[in-house]
Coordinates of N, CA and C in Angstrom, one line a residue:
M11 N -0.2 37.1 15.6 CA 0.3 36.0 14.7 C 1.0 35.0 15.5
I12 N 1.9 35.4 16.3 CA 2.6 34.4 17.1 C 1.7 33.7 18.1
R13 N 0.8 34.4 18.7 CA -0.2 33.8 19.6 C -1.0 32.8 18.9
T14 N -1.5 33.0 17.6 CA -2.3 32.1 16.8 C -1.4 30.8 16.6
F15 N -0.2 31.0 16.2 CA 0.7 29.9 15.9 C 0.9 29.1 17.2
L16 N 1.1 29.7 18.3 CA 1.3 28.9 19.6 C 0.1 28.2 20.0
C17 N -1.1 28.8 19.8 CA -2.4 28.1 20.1 C -2.6 26.9 19.2
A18 N -2.3 27.1 17.9 CA -2.4 26.0 16.9 C -1.4 24.9 17.3
T19 N -0.2 25.2 17.6 CA 0.8 24.2 18.0 C 0.4 23.4 19.2
A20 N -0.2 24.1 20.2 CA -0.7 23.5 21.4 C -1.8 22.5 21.1
L21 N -2.7 22.9 20.2 CA -3.8 22.0 19.8 C -3.3 20.8 19.1
V22 N -2.3 20.9 18.2 CA -1.7 19.8 17.5 C -1.1 18.8 18.6
F23 N -0.3 19.3 19.5 CA 0.3 18.5 20.5 C -0.7 17.8 21.4
A24 N -1.8 18.5 21.7 CA -2.9 17.9 22.5 C -3.5 16.8 21.7
S25 N -3.7 17.0 20.4 CA -4.3 16.0 19.6 C -3.5 14.7 19.5
V26 N -2.2 15.0 19.3 CA -1.2 13.8 19.3 C -1.2 13.1 20.6
A27 N -1.3 13.8 21.7 CA -1.3 13.1 23.0 C -2.5 12.2 23.2
V28 N -3.7 12.8 22.7 CA -4.9 12.0 22.9 C -4.9 10.8 21.9
V29 N -4.5 11.0 20.7 CA -4.5 9.9 19.7 C -3.6 8.8 20.1
M30 N -2.4 9.2 20.6 CA -1.4 8.2 20.9 C -1.6 7.6 22.3
A31 N -2.5 8.0 23.1 CA -2.7 7.5 24.4 C -3.2 6.0 24.4
H32 N -3.6 5.6 23.3 CA -4.1 4.2 23.2 C -3.2 3.2 22.5
D33 N -1.9 3.7 22.3 CA -0.9 2.8 21.7 C -0.7 1.6 22.6
G34 N -0.5 0.4 22.0 CA -0.2 -0.8 22.7 C 0.8 -1.6 21.9
D35 N 1.0 -2.8 22.4 CA 1.9 -3.7 21.6 C 1.4 -4.1 20.3
D36 N 0.0 -4.1 20.2 CA -0.6 -4.5 18.9 C -0.7 -3.4 17.9
E37 N -0.8 -2.2 18.3 CA -1.0 -1.1 17.4 C -0.3 0.2 17.8
K38 N 0.1 1.0 16.9 CA 0.7 2.3 17.1 C -0.1 3.3 16.3
V39 N -0.6 4.3 17.0 CA -1.4 5.4 16.3 C -0.7 6.7 16.4
T40 N -0.5 7.3 15.2 CA 0.2 8.6 15.2 C -0.6 9.6 14.4
L41 N -0.8 10.8 14.9 CA -1.4 11.9 14.2 C -0.3 12.4 13.2
V42 N -0.5 12.4 11.9 CA 0.6 12.8 11.0 C 0.2 14.0 10.2
Y43 N -1.0 14.5 10.3 CA -1.5 15.7 9.6 C -2.6 16.3 10.3
D44 N -2.6 17.7 10.4 CA -3.7 18.4 11.0 C -3.8 19.8 10.4
Q45 N -4.8 20.0 9.6 CA -4.9 21.3 8.9 C -6.4 21.8 8.8
P46 N -6.6 23.0 9.4 CA -8.0 23.5 9.2 C -8.3 23.7 7.7
L47 N -9.6 23.5 7.4 CA -10.0 23.6 6.0 C -10.4 25.1 5.8
P48 N -9.7 25.8 4.9 CA -9.9 27.2 4.7 C -11.3 27.5 4.1
N49 N -11.9 26.6 3.4 CA -13.2 26.8 2.7 C -14.3 26.2 3.5
V50 N -14.1 25.6 4.7 CA -15.1 25.0 5.5 C -14.8 25.5 7.0
P51 N -15.3 26.6 7.3 CA -15.0 27.1 8.7 C -15.4 26.1 9.8
G52 N -14.5 26.0 10.7 CA -14.8 25.1 11.9 C -14.5 23.6 11.6
K53 N -14.0 23.3 10.4 CA -13.7 21.9 10.1 C -12.2 21.8 9.8
S54 N -11.6 20.6 10.1 CA -10.2 20.3 9.8 C -10.1 19.0 9.2
M55 N -9.0 18.8 8.5 CA -8.6 17.4 8.0 C -7.4 17.0 8.9
K56 N -7.6 15.7 9.4 CA -6.6 15.2 10.3 C -6.2 13.8 9.8
G57 N -5.0 13.5 9.6 CA -4.5 12.2 9.1 C -3.9 11.5 10.3
V58 N -4.3 10.2 10.4 CA -3.9 9.3 11.5 C -3.3 8.1 10.8
L59 N -2.0 7.8 11.2 CA -1.4 6.5 10.7 C -1.6 5.5 11.8
V60 N -2.2 4.3 11.4 CA -2.4 3.2 12.3 C -1.5 2.1 11.9
E61 N -0.6 1.6 12.7 CA 0.3 0.5 12.4 C 0.0 -0.7 13.3
Y62 N -0.2 -1.8 12.7 CA -0.6 -3.0 13.4 C 0.6 -4.0 13.3
A63 N 1.0 -4.6 14.5 CA 1.9 -5.7 14.5 C 1.2 -6.9 13.9
P64 N 1.9 -8.0 13.6 CA 1.2 -9.2 13.1 C 0.2 -9.6 14.2
G65 N -1.0 -9.9 13.7 CA -2.1 -10.3 14.6 C -2.6 -9.1 15.5
G66 N -2.2 -7.9 15.3 CA -2.6 -6.8 16.1 C -4.0 -6.4 15.9
T67 N -4.6 -5.8 17.0 CA -6.0 -5.4 16.9 C -6.2 -4.1 17.6
S68 N -7.3 -3.4 17.3 CA -7.8 -2.2 18.1 C -9.1 -2.6 18.8
P69 N -9.3 -2.1 20.0 CA -10.6 -2.4 20.6 C -11.7 -1.8 19.8
A70 N -13.0 -2.3 20.0 CA -14.1 -1.6 19.4 C -14.2 -0.2 19.8
H71 N -14.6 0.7 18.9 CA -14.5 2.1 19.1 C -15.5 2.9 18.2
T72 N -15.7 4.2 18.6 CA -16.4 5.1 17.8 C -15.5 6.3 17.6
H73 N -15.9 7.2 16.7 CA -15.2 8.5 16.5 C -16.1 9.6 16.7
P74 N -15.6 10.8 16.8 CA -16.6 12.0 17.0 C -17.7 12.0 16.1
K75 N -18.9 12.5 16.6 CA -20.1 12.5 15.7 C -19.9 13.5 14.5
S76 N -18.9 14.3 14.6 CA -18.7 15.2 13.5 C -17.7 14.6 12.4
A77 N -17.2 13.4 12.7 CA -16.1 12.9 11.8 C -16.6 12.1 10.7
F78 N -16.2 12.4 9.5 CA -16.2 11.6 8.3 C -14.8 11.1 8.1
I79 N -14.7 9.7 7.9 CA -13.3 9.2 7.8 C -13.2 8.4 6.5
Y80 N -12.1 8.7 5.8 CA -11.7 7.9 4.6 C -10.4 7.2 5.0
A81 N -10.4 5.9 4.8 CA -9.2 5.1 5.2 C -8.7 4.4 4.0
T82 N -7.4 4.3 3.9 CA -6.8 3.5 2.9 C -5.7 2.6 3.5
V83 N -5.6 1.4 3.0 CA -4.6 0.5 3.5 C -3.3 0.7 2.8
L84 N -2.3 1.0 3.5 CA -1.0 1.2 2.9 C -0.1 0.0 2.7
E85 N -0.3 -1.0 3.7 CA 0.6 -2.2 3.7 C -0.2 -3.3 4.4
G86 N -0.1 -4.5 3.8 CA -0.8 -5.6 4.4 C -2.3 -5.7 4.2
A87 N -3.0 -6.2 5.1 CA -4.4 -6.3 5.0 C -5.1 -6.0 6.4
I88 N -6.2 -5.3 6.3 CA -7.0 -4.9 7.5 C -8.4 -5.5 7.5
A89 N -8.8 -6.2 8.6 CA -10.1 -6.7 8.7 C -10.9 -5.6 9.4
S90 N -12.1 -5.2 8.9 CA -12.9 -4.1 9.4 C -14.4 -4.5 9.5
Q91 N -15.0 -4.1 10.5 CA -16.5 -4.3 10.6 C -17.1 -3.0 11.2
V92 N -18.1 -2.5 10.5 CA -18.7 -1.2 10.9 C -20.2 -1.5 11.0
N93 N -20.7 -1.0 12.2 CA -22.2 -1.0 12.5 C -22.7 -2.5 12.4
G94 N -22.0 -3.4 12.8 CA -22.5 -4.8 12.9 C -22.6 -5.5 11.6
G95 N -22.1 -4.9 10.5 CA -22.1 -5.4 9.2 C -21.1 -6.6 9.1
P96 N -20.9 -7.1 7.9 CA -19.9 -8.2 7.7 C -18.5 -7.7 7.9
V97 N -17.7 -8.6 8.4 CA -16.2 -8.3 8.5 C -15.7 -8.3 7.1
T98 N -15.0 -7.3 6.6 CA -14.5 -7.2 5.3 C -13.0 -7.0 5.4
V99 N -12.2 -7.7 4.6 CA -10.8 -7.5 4.6 C -10.4 -6.6 3.4
Y100 N -9.6 -5.6 3.7 CA -9.1 -4.6 2.8 C -7.6 -4.8 2.6
H101 N -7.1 -4.9 1.4 CA -5.7 -5.1 1.1 C -5.1 -3.8 0.7
A102 N -3.7 -3.8 0.7 CA -3.0 -2.6 0.4 C -3.5 -2.0 -0.9
G103 N -3.8 -0.7 -0.9 CA -4.3 0.0 -2.0 C -5.9 0.1 -2.0
E104 N -6.5 -0.6 -1.1 CA -8.0 -0.5 -1.0 C -8.4 0.4 0.1
S105 N -9.6 1.0 -0.1 CA -10.1 2.0 0.8 C -11.5 1.8 1.3
F106 N -11.9 2.4 2.4 CA -13.3 2.4 2.9 C -13.5 3.7 3.6
S107 N -14.8 3.9 4.0 CA -15.2 5.1 4.7 C -16.0 4.7 5.9
E108 N -16.0 5.6 6.9 CA -16.8 5.6 8.1 C -17.6 6.9 8.2
F109 N -18.8 6.8 8.5 CA -19.7 8.0 8.5 C -19.9 8.5 10.0
P110 N -20.2 9.7 10.2 CA -20.4 10.2 11.6 C -21.4 9.3 12.4
G111 N -20.9 8.9 13.6 CA -21.7 8.1 14.4 C -21.5 6.6 14.2
D112 N -20.8 6.2 13.2 CA -20.6 4.7 13.0 C -19.9 4.1 14.2
H113 N -20.2 2.8 14.4 CA -19.5 2.0 15.4 C -18.6 1.0 14.7
H114 N -17.3 1.1 15.1 CA -16.3 0.2 14.4 C -16.0 -0.9 15.4
G115 N -16.7 -2.1 15.1 CA -16.6 -3.2 16.0 C -15.3 -4.0 15.8
V116 N -14.8 -4.1 14.6 CA -13.6 -4.9 14.3 C -12.6 -4.0 13.5
S117 N -11.4 -3.9 14.0 CA -10.3 -3.2 13.3 C -9.1 -3.9 13.7
E118 N -8.5 -4.7 12.7 CA -7.4 -5.5 13.1 C -6.6 -5.9 11.9
N119 N -5.4 -6.3 12.1 CA -4.5 -6.9 11.1 C -5.0 -8.2 10.7
A120 N -5.3 -8.4 9.4 CA -5.8 -9.7 9.0 C -4.8 -10.8 8.9
S121 N -3.5 -10.5 9.1 CA -2.4 -11.4 9.1 C -1.8 -11.7 10.5
K122 N -1.5 -12.9 10.8 CA -0.8 -13.2 12.0 C 0.7 -13.2 11.9
T123 N 1.2 -13.0 10.6 CA 2.7 -13.0 10.4 C 3.3 -11.7 9.8
E124 N 2.4 -10.9 9.2 CA 2.9 -9.7 8.5 C 2.3 -8.4 9.2
R125 N 3.0 -7.3 9.2 CA 2.5 -6.1 9.8 C 1.5 -5.5 8.8
A126 N 0.7 -4.5 9.2 CA -0.2 -3.8 8.4 C -0.2 -2.3 8.8
R127 N -0.5 -1.4 7.8 CA -0.5 0.0 8.0 C -1.7 0.6 7.3
L128 N -2.4 1.5 8.0 CA -3.6 2.1 7.5 C -3.5 3.6 7.7
L129 N -3.9 4.4 6.7 CA -4.0 5.9 6.9 C -5.4 6.3 6.9
A130 N -5.9 6.8 8.1 CA -7.3 7.3 8.2 C -7.3 8.8 8.1
V131 N -8.0 9.4 7.2 CA -8.1 10.8 7.1 C -9.5 11.2 7.6
F132 N -9.5 12.1 8.6 CA -10.7 12.6 9.2 C -11.1 13.9 8.7
V133 N -12.3 14.2 8.4 CA -12.8 15.6 8.3 C -13.7 15.7 9.5
V134 N -13.3 16.6 10.4 CA -13.8 16.7 11.8 C -13.9 18.1 12.3
D135 N -14.7 18.4 13.3 CA -14.7 19.7 13.9 C -13.3 20.0 14.3
T136 N -12.8 21.2 14.0 CA -11.5 21.7 14.3 C -11.1 21.6 15.8
N137 N -12.1 21.8 16.7 CA -11.8 21.8 18.1 C -11.8 20.4 18.7
E138 N -12.1 19.4 17.9 CA -12.2 18.0 18.4 C -10.7 17.5 18.6
T139 N -10.4 17.1 19.8 CA -9.1 16.5 20.1 C -9.1 15.0 20.4
N140 N -10.3 14.5 20.8 CA -10.4 13.1 21.0 C -10.9 12.4 19.8
L141 N -10.1 11.8 19.0 CA -10.5 11.3 17.7 C -11.0 9.9 17.8
T142 N -10.8 9.2 18.9 CA -11.2 7.8 19.1 C -11.6 7.5 20.5
T143 N -12.8 7.0 20.7 CA -13.3 6.6 22.0 C -13.4 5.0 22.0
Y144 N -12.5 4.4 22.8 CA -12.5 3.0 22.8 C -13.5 2.4 23.8
E145 N -14.1 1.3 23.5 CA -15.0 0.6 24.5 C -14.2 -0.1 25.5
K146 N -14.7 -0.2 26.7 CA -14.0 -0.9 27.8 C -14.2 -2.4 27.7

């Protein structure tokens, strides 16, 4: 029991370290929830809080091929573009999804003067620790 707890704790800290490794002045990324799904073996739900400074952006990126993502804007407005589609602005209370393998070309604060916050909920393979791969 204690060994399982310690392994789970180590995995959570490893996930936080990987997720937060891309923090910059424009964005702050924090793993806020990590729970294996009891009815879907091998899958977990992971919640990531993304906070953007005014005018803040994230580099173009992808997520694990196992990841389905549901995102909701908590504060401000987020401009988003997935798979080369149109750039769409989502305001507080609005949501969108990303499917496994999607390319997120634009993810940024739509305002140059107000901050923005987004909660992204991943359903992903439990052993996945790198939730975001940024393009160079």
